[in-house]
mmCIF file of C-alpha atoms in Angstrom:
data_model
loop_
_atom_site.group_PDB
_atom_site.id
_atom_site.type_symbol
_atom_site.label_atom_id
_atom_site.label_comp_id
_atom_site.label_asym_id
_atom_site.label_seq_id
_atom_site.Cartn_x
_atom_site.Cartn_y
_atom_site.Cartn_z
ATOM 1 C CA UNK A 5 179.474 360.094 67.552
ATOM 2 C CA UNK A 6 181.238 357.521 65.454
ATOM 3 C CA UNK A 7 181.764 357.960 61.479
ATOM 4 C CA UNK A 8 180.097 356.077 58.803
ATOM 5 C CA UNK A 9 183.173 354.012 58.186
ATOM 6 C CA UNK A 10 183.032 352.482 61.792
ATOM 7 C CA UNK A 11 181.739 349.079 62.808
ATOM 8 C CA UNK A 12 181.109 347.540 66.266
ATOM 9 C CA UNK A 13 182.046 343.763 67.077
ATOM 10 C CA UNK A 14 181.459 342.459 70.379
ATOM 11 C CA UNK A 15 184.428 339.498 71.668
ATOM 12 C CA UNK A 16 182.682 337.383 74.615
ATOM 13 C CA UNK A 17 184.398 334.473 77.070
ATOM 14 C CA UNK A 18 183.516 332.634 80.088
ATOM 15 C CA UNK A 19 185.087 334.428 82.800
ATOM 16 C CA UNK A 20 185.846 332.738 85.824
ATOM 17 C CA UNK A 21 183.269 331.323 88.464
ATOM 18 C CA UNK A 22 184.490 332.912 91.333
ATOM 19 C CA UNK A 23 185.399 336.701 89.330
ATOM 20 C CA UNK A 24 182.528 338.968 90.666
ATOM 21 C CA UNK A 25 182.051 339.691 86.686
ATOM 22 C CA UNK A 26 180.644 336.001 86.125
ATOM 23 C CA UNK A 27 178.069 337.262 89.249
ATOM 24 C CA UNK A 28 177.195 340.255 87.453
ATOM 25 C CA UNK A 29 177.162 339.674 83.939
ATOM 26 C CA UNK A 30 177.764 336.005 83.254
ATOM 27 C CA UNK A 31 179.955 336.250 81.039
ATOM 28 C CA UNK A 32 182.657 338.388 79.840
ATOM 29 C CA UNK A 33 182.107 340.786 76.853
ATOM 30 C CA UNK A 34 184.930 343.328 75.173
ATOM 31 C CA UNK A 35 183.424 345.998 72.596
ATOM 32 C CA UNK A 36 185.206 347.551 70.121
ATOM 33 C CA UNK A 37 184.633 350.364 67.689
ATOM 34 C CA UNK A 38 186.682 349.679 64.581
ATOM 35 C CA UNK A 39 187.156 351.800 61.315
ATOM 36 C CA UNK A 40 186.777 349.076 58.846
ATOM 37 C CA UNK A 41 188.842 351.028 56.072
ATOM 38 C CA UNK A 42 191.887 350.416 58.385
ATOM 39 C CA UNK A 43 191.285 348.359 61.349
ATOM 40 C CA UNK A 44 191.871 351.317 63.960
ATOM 41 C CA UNK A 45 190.585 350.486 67.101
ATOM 42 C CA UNK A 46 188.469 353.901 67.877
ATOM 43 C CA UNK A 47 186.454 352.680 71.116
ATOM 44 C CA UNK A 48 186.860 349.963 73.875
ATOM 45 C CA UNK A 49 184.548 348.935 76.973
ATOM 46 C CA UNK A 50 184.489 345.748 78.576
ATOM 47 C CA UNK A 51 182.218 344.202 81.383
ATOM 48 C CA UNK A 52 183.654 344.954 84.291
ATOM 49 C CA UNK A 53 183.229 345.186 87.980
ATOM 50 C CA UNK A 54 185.630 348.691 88.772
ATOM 51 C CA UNK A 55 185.297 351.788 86.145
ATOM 52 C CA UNK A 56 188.843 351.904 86.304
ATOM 53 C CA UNK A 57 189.420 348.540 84.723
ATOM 54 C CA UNK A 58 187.825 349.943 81.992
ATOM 55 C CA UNK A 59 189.508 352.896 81.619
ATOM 56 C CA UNK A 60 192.709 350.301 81.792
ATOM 57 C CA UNK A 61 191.555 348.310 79.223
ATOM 58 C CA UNK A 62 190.821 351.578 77.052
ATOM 59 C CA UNK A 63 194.237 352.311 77.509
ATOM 60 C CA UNK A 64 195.721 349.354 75.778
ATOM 61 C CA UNK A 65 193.474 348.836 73.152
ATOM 62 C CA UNK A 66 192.476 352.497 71.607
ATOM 63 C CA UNK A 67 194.495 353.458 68.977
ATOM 64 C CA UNK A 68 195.945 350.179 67.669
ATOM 65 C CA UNK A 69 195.240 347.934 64.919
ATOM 66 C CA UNK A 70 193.031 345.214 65.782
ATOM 67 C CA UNK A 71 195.324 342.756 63.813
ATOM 68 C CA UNK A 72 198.020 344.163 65.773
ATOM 69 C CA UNK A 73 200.006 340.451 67.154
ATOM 70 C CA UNK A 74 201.204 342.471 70.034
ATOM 71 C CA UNK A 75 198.168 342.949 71.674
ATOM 72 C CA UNK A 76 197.892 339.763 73.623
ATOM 73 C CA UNK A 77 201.219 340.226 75.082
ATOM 74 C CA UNK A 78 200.246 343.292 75.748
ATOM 75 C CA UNK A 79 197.219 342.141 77.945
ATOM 76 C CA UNK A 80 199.355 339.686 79.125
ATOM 77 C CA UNK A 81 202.154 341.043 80.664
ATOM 78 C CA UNK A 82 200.280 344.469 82.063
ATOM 79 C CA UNK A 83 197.233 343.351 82.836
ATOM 80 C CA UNK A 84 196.688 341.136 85.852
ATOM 81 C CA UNK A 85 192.748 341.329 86.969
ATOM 82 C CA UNK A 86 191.380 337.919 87.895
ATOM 83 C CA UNK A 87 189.854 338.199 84.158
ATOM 84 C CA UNK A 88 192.905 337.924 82.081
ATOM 85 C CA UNK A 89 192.420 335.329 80.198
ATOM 86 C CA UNK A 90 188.839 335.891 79.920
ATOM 87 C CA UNK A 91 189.737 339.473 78.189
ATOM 88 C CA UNK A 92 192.442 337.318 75.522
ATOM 89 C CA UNK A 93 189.868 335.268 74.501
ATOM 90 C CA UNK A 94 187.209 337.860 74.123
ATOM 91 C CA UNK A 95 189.693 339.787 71.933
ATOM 92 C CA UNK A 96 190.336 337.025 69.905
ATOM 93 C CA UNK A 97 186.591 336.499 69.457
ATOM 94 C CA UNK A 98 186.493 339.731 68.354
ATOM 95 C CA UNK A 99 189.419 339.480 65.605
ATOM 96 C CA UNK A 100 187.745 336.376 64.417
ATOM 97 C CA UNK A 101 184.336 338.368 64.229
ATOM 98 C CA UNK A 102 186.326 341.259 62.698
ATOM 99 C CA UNK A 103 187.870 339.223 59.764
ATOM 100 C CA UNK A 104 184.460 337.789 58.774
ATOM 101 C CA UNK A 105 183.149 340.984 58.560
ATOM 102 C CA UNK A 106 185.424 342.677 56.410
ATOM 103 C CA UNK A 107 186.050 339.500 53.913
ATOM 104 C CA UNK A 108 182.279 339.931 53.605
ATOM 105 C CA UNK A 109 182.121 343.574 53.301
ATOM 106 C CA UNK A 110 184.915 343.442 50.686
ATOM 107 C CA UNK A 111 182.943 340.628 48.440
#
């Protein structure tokens, strides 16, 4: 389903106690499918309670550069589940996750 020049990074944060995620999952995760040869993002999911937060999430994320600076306010001013900031941090796990990979893939 995904070609050879893809890699998957998972971005986690605590969510908070009272968000029905925590309940569910513990904490929250955001998975991305990258193409490492230009830092597409190809495929989102995150843990979430409602299919359609997913779907919402998709929708800012596919397509975009992972390194893109204008994600966060992105996330910020559109998205407004009880998970927010959960979901920035998670991201930015990810982009740390991402860098390591490919300064290690590129030594």
């Amino acid at each position: 389903m995904y070609d050879q020049n893809t890699i998957y990074i998972i971005g986690d944060a605590k969510a908070p106690q009272s968000n029905p995620i925590t309940k569910k999952f513990n904490q929250y995760f955001l998975g991305l499918v990258v193409d490492k040869t230009n830092g597409k993002i190809i495929d989102v999911e995150c843990s979430a309670t409602i299919e359609l937060t997913v779907r919402f999430v998709q929708s800012i994320f596919i397509g975009r550069h992972i390194s893109d600076p204008t994600l966060t306010d992105e996330i910020n001013s559109r998205y407004f589940g009880s998970s927010q900031k959960a979901l920035v941090v998670a991201f930015y796990d990810a982009q740390k996750k991402y860098q390591q990979i490919t300064a290690a893939l590129s030594t």
